[in-house]
Amino acid sequence: KYKENDYDSLGVKKLFYNIIENPTTVASKMIDLDTKDIRVIAEEGQSYYPAWFMNKDLHIWMKDRKNIDGKTFGQVLNSFIYSWPKYGHLLVKKTKDTISVVPLQNIISQQNAKGLLDSDYLMEKHLYTPERFKRDAEVFSWDKQKVDAIYEKYKDADEFIVYEILQDIDGYDDNYFIVPEDGSEIIFSDKKERGELYKELKWDDIPGRTLGRGQPEKLFEAQIHINKISNYKAAGLHWTSKHLYQTRDSGIGRNLLTETDNGDIIIANSEITPIINEERNLHAYQEEEQRLDTLVNKRTFAYDTISGERTPA
């Protein structure tokens, strides 16, 4: 979408010719991680049979086990392959023997660390309704007295924020804290290793920047340029599609498109001629569009053969 609005200065809706979605989907297709790709194998010298039975047991577990959002392990893997090339950074969290993808928009960290797990502080925002807050507090065994106090404070609110913080703070032995948005209470605290709670993976590692770069960010400039071309082309075709006529005869005072019928005979003292206004720049538009299509494929390796198209006979 456009950053400001979807309409130009004349109030006409602007075209958005999306060139990002297909390369991102192709990248996800190339990863194509599935539960069948996770296998238990016997090391050299070990019996093959225990590993075979454990492998069967593991696949049953991955089929039946669901995370806190109700997703099976296979669905969680699907969220991996769609999120990683799209956002350029995958942050996965382990919670209560389950794993889930963390939305990056909920993370607060340093912007110039080597990675999220190397940031001096790592905060995750959770948007709670009062009832869900109480349910999750029971699941995670948070301090009941403090939870009840927070619930009473926010019970009439539609939603409120709870922060999950990983940071070394002077005067505290713990480095893991659960805090409501007003900072009035530490609901829960513990000592945790970041690597045990979170795992991260970058698509493209950019030095001096915490987050990785995904397929859409690679194509920002191409997307902006193709949108300009598309809107220039649409505006040109809007005007050149009109049929305009001219004559020196002042007696012709009607619209030839709406006020004449097929077979009408027009008597005029001066000839009626069309105004030449056809689009003469279509070839330049097509050449520029092809150039950008080639650039997109080169930058993202999203050629037709990769996406499954057959080559010409």
Coordinates of C-alpha atoms in Angstrom, one line a residue:
K1 CA 0.0 0.0 0.0
Y2 CA 1.0 3.6 -0.3
K3 CA 2.6 5.4 2.7
E4 CA 0.3 8.4 2.7
N5 CA -3.0 7.5 0.9
D6 CA -4.2 5.6 -2.2
Y7 CA -5.5 8.7 -4.1
D8 CA -3.7 11.3 -6.2
S9 CA -4.1 15.1 -6.0
L10 CA -7.2 14.9 -8.3
G11 CA -8.9 12.3 -6.1
V12 CA -8.3 9.4 -8.5
K13 CA -7.4 6.1 -6.9
K14 CA -3.7 5.2 -7.7
L15 CA -2.7 1.9 -9.1
F16 CA -0.5 -0.4 -6.9
Y17 CA 1.1 -2.9 -9.2
N18 CA 2.4 -5.5 -6.7
I19 CA 5.7 -7.0 -7.7
I20 CA 6.6 -8.2 -4.2
E21 CA 4.1 -10.9 -3.4
N22 CA 5.2 -13.4 -6.1
P23 CA 9.0 -13.4 -5.3
T24 CA 8.2 -13.8 -1.6
T25 CA 5.9 -16.7 -2.2
V26 CA 8.5 -18.3 -4.5
A27 CA 11.1 -18.0 -1.7
S28 CA 8.7 -19.7 0.7
K29 CA 8.1 -22.5 -1.8
M30 CA 11.9 -23.0 -2.2
I31 CA 12.2 -23.5 1.6
D32 CA 9.2 -25.8 1.9
L33 CA 10.0 -27.1 5.4
D34 CA 7.7 -29.9 6.5
T35 CA 7.4 -32.4 9.4
K36 CA 8.6 -35.1 7.0
D37 CA 12.0 -33.3 6.9
I38 CA 12.6 -33.8 10.6
R39 CA 14.0 -37.2 11.2
V40 CA 15.6 -39.2 14.0
I41 CA 18.7 -41.1 12.8
A42 CA 21.0 -43.5 14.5
E43 CA 24.6 -42.5 14.9
E44 CA 27.3 -44.8 13.6
G45 CA 27.5 -48.0 15.7
Q46 CA 24.0 -47.6 17.2
S47 CA 21.0 -49.8 16.5
Y48 CA 18.7 -48.6 13.8
Y49 CA 15.5 -49.9 15.4
P50 CA 15.2 -47.5 18.4
A51 CA 15.7 -44.6 16.1
W52 CA 13.1 -46.0 13.7
F53 CA 10.5 -46.3 16.5
M54 CA 11.4 -42.9 17.9
N55 CA 11.0 -41.4 14.5
K56 CA 7.4 -42.8 14.2
D57 CA 6.6 -41.6 17.7
L58 CA 8.0 -38.1 16.9
H59 CA 5.8 -37.7 13.8
I60 CA 2.7 -38.8 15.8
W61 CA 3.7 -36.2 18.4
M62 CA 4.1 -33.4 15.8
K63 CA 0.7 -34.3 14.3
D64 CA -1.2 -34.3 17.6
R65 CA 0.7 -31.7 19.7
K66 CA -0.7 -28.1 19.5
N67 CA 0.9 -24.9 20.7
I68 CA -0.7 -22.2 22.8
D69 CA -2.5 -20.8 19.7
G70 CA -4.0 -24.1 18.8
K71 CA -1.6 -24.8 15.8
T72 CA -0.1 -28.2 15.1
F73 CA 3.6 -28.5 14.7
G74 CA 3.2 -28.6 10.9
Q75 CA 1.2 -25.4 10.9
V76 CA 3.9 -23.8 13.0
L77 CA 6.5 -24.8 10.4
N78 CA 4.4 -23.2 7.7
S79 CA 4.4 -20.0 9.6
F80 CA 8.2 -20.2 9.6
I81 CA 8.5 -20.5 5.9
Y82 CA 6.0 -17.7 5.2
S83 CA 7.4 -15.2 7.8
W84 CA 11.1 -15.7 7.2
P85 CA 11.5 -14.3 3.6
K86 CA 8.7 -11.8 4.1
Y87 CA 10.1 -10.0 7.1
G88 CA 13.7 -11.0 6.7
H89 CA 13.9 -12.0 10.3
L90 CA 12.5 -15.0 12.1
L91 CA 12.1 -14.9 15.8
V92 CA 10.8 -18.1 17.4
K93 CA 9.8 -18.5 21.1
K94 CA 9.5 -21.6 23.3
T95 CA 6.7 -21.4 25.8
K96 CA 5.3 -24.2 27.9
D97 CA 6.8 -27.0 25.8
T98 CA 5.5 -25.4 22.5
I99 CA 7.0 -23.0 20.0
S100 CA 5.5 -20.1 18.1
V101 CA 6.6 -17.2 15.8
V102 CA 6.9 -13.9 17.5
P103 CA 5.4 -10.9 15.6
L104 CA 8.3 -8.5 15.1
Q105 CA 6.1 -5.5 15.5
N106 CA 5.7 -6.5 19.2
I107 CA 9.5 -6.4 19.8
I108 CA 11.4 -3.5 21.3
S109 CA 15.2 -3.8 21.2
Q110 CA 18.4 -2.0 20.2
Q111 CA 18.4 -1.1 16.5
N112 CA 22.2 -1.6 15.9
A113 CA 22.9 -4.8 17.7
K114 CA 24.3 -7.9 15.9
G115 CA 20.9 -9.5 16.4
L116 CA 17.9 -9.5 18.7
L117 CA 19.4 -11.9 21.1
D118 CA 22.6 -9.7 21.3
S119 CA 20.6 -6.6 22.2
D120 CA 21.2 -5.1 25.7
Y121 CA 17.4 -5.3 26.3
L122 CA 14.7 -7.4 24.6
M123 CA 11.0 -6.5 25.3
E124 CA 8.0 -8.2 23.9
K125 CA 4.6 -6.5 24.0
H126 CA 1.5 -8.6 24.8
L127 CA -2.0 -7.1 24.2
Y128 CA -4.4 -8.6 26.8
T129 CA -8.1 -8.5 27.5
P130 CA -8.7 -8.7 31.3
E131 CA -10.1 -12.2 31.1
R132 CA -7.4 -13.6 28.9
F133 CA -4.8 -12.0 31.2
K134 CA -6.2 -14.1 34.1
R135 CA -6.3 -17.3 32.1
D136 CA -2.7 -16.9 31.0
A137 CA -1.6 -16.0 34.5
E138 CA -2.9 -19.4 35.7
V139 CA -1.2 -21.2 32.8
F140 CA 2.2 -19.6 33.5
S141 CA 1.8 -19.6 37.4
W142 CA 2.3 -15.9 37.9
D143 CA 1.9 -14.4 41.4
K144 CA -1.9 -14.7 42.1
Q145 CA -2.0 -11.7 44.5
K146 CA -0.3 -9.4 42.0
V147 CA -2.4 -10.7 39.1
D148 CA -5.6 -10.0 41.0
A149 CA -4.5 -6.5 41.8
I150 CA -3.6 -5.9 38.1
Y151 CA -7.0 -7.4 37.0
E152 CA -8.9 -5.1 39.3
K153 CA -7.1 -2.1 37.9
Y154 CA -7.8 -3.0 34.2
K155 CA -11.0 -5.0 34.5
D156 CA -13.1 -2.2 32.8
A157 CA -10.5 -1.7 30.0
D158 CA -11.0 -3.2 26.6
E159 CA -7.4 -4.2 26.3
F160 CA -4.1 -3.4 28.1
I161 CA -0.4 -4.1 27.4
V162 CA 1.8 -6.5 29.4
Y163 CA 5.6 -6.4 28.8
E164 CA 7.8 -9.4 28.8
I165 CA 11.4 -8.1 29.5
L166 CA 14.8 -9.7 29.2
Q167 CA 17.4 -7.4 30.6
D168 CA 20.1 -7.3 33.3
I169 CA 19.2 -4.6 35.8
D170 CA 21.4 -3.4 38.6
G171 CA 20.1 -4.5 42.0
Y172 CA 18.2 -7.6 40.6
D173 CA 19.5 -11.1 40.5
D174 CA 16.8 -12.0 37.9
N175 CA 16.9 -10.9 34.3
Y176 CA 13.4 -11.9 33.2
F177 CA 10.4 -9.8 34.2
I178 CA 6.6 -9.6 33.5
V179 CA 5.4 -6.0 33.9
P180 CA 2.1 -4.3 33.2
E181 CA 2.1 -1.2 31.0
D182 CA 2.1 1.3 33.9
G183 CA 5.1 -0.4 35.5
S184 CA 3.4 -0.6 38.9
E185 CA 4.2 -4.2 39.6
I186 CA 6.6 -7.0 38.7
I187 CA 4.1 -9.7 38.2
F188 CA 6.8 -12.4 37.7
S189 CA 10.6 -12.6 37.6
D190 CA 13.1 -15.3 36.9
K191 CA 16.6 -16.0 35.7
K192 CA 16.6 -17.1 32.0
E193 CA 19.0 -17.5 29.1
R194 CA 17.8 -15.8 26.0
G195 CA 18.9 -18.7 23.8
E196 CA 16.7 -21.1 25.7
L197 CA 13.6 -18.8 25.3
Y198 CA 14.2 -17.4 21.8
K199 CA 15.8 -18.5 18.6
E200 CA 16.4 -16.1 15.6
L201 CA 17.3 -16.4 12.0
K202 CA 18.0 -13.7 9.4
W203 CA 17.3 -13.9 5.7
D204 CA 20.0 -11.3 4.7
D205 CA 22.3 -10.1 7.4
I206 CA 22.9 -6.4 7.2
P207 CA 26.0 -5.2 9.2
G208 CA 25.2 -2.5 11.8
R209 CA 21.5 -3.4 11.9
T210 CA 19.6 -5.7 14.3
L211 CA 17.0 -7.0 11.9
G212 CA 17.6 -8.9 8.7
R213 CA 16.4 -7.9 5.2
G214 CA 13.7 -9.8 3.4
Q215 CA 12.5 -10.1 -0.2
P216 CA 10.1 -7.1 0.0
E217 CA 12.7 -4.8 1.2
K218 CA 15.0 -5.8 -1.6
L219 CA 12.3 -4.7 -4.0
F220 CA 11.3 -1.3 -2.4
E221 CA 12.9 0.8 -5.2
A222 CA 11.6 -1.4 -8.0
Q223 CA 8.1 -1.3 -6.4
I224 CA 8.1 2.5 -6.2
H225 CA 9.3 2.8 -9.8
I226 CA 6.8 0.3 -11.3
N227 CA 4.0 2.1 -9.5
K228 CA 5.1 5.4 -11.1
I229 CA 5.2 3.8 -14.6
S230 CA 1.8 2.1 -14.0
N231 CA 0.1 5.4 -13.0
Y232 CA 1.7 7.4 -15.8
K233 CA 0.5 4.7 -18.3
A234 CA -3.0 4.6 -16.7
A235 CA -3.3 8.4 -16.8
G236 CA -2.1 8.5 -20.4
L237 CA -4.6 5.8 -21.5
H238 CA -7.4 7.6 -19.6
W239 CA -7.0 10.7 -21.9
T240 CA -6.1 8.9 -25.1
S241 CA -9.2 6.6 -24.9
K242 CA -11.4 9.7 -25.4
H243 CA -12.7 10.4 -28.9
L244 CA -12.4 14.2 -29.5
Y245 CA -13.5 16.0 -32.7
Q246 CA -13.0 19.5 -34.1
T247 CA -14.8 21.7 -36.7
R248 CA -15.0 25.3 -37.7
D249 CA -18.8 25.0 -38.2
S250 CA -20.5 26.8 -35.3
G251 CA -23.7 25.0 -36.2
I252 CA -22.5 21.6 -34.9
G253 CA -23.3 21.9 -31.2
R254 CA -23.8 18.4 -30.1
N255 CA -21.9 15.4 -28.8
L256 CA -21.3 13.0 -31.6
L257 CA -21.0 10.0 -29.3
T258 CA -24.3 10.5 -27.4
E259 CA -26.5 12.7 -29.5
T260 CA -26.2 10.9 -32.9
D261 CA -27.6 7.6 -34.1
N262 CA -26.1 5.1 -36.5
G263 CA -26.9 6.3 -40.0
D264 CA -27.5 9.9 -39.2
I265 CA -26.5 12.4 -41.9
I266 CA -24.7 15.5 -40.6
I267 CA -24.8 18.6 -42.7
A268 CA -21.9 20.9 -41.9
N269 CA -20.3 23.9 -43.6
S270 CA -16.9 22.7 -42.4
E271 CA -15.4 19.3 -42.1
I272 CA -15.5 17.4 -38.7
T273 CA -12.1 15.9 -38.0
P274 CA -10.8 13.8 -35.1
I275 CA -8.2 15.2 -32.8
I276 CA -5.1 13.0 -32.9
N277 CA -4.4 12.1 -29.2
E278 CA -3.5 8.4 -29.3
E279 CA -0.8 7.1 -26.9
R280 CA 2.5 7.1 -28.7
N281 CA 4.7 6.0 -25.8
L282 CA 3.5 2.5 -25.2
H283 CA 6.7 0.9 -26.4
A284 CA 8.8 2.9 -23.9
Y285 CA 6.4 1.8 -21.1
Q286 CA 6.7 -1.9 -22.1
E287 CA 10.5 -1.7 -22.3
E288 CA 10.7 -0.2 -18.8
E289 CA 8.3 -2.7 -17.4
Q290 CA 10.3 -5.6 -18.9
R291 CA 13.5 -4.1 -17.5
L292 CA 12.1 -4.0 -14.0
D293 CA 10.7 -7.5 -14.3
T294 CA 14.2 -8.8 -15.1
L295 CA 15.6 -6.8 -12.2
V296 CA 13.0 -8.3 -9.8
N297 CA 13.8 -11.9 -11.0
K298 CA 17.6 -11.3 -10.7
R299 CA 17.4 -9.8 -7.2
T300 CA 15.1 -12.5 -5.8
F301 CA 15.9 -15.5 -8.0
A302 CA 12.2 -15.9 -8.8
Y303 CA 12.5 -17.0 -12.4
D304 CA 9.5 -18.8 -14.0
T305 CA 11.3 -22.2 -13.9
I306 CA 11.8 -21.8 -10.1
S307 CA 8.1 -21.0 -9.6
G308 CA 7.1 -24.1 -11.5
E309 CA 6.5 -22.8 -15.0
R310 CA 7.5 -25.1 -17.9
T311 CA 10.2 -23.9 -20.3
P312 CA 9.0 -23.3 -23.9
A313 CA 9.1 -26.4 -26.2

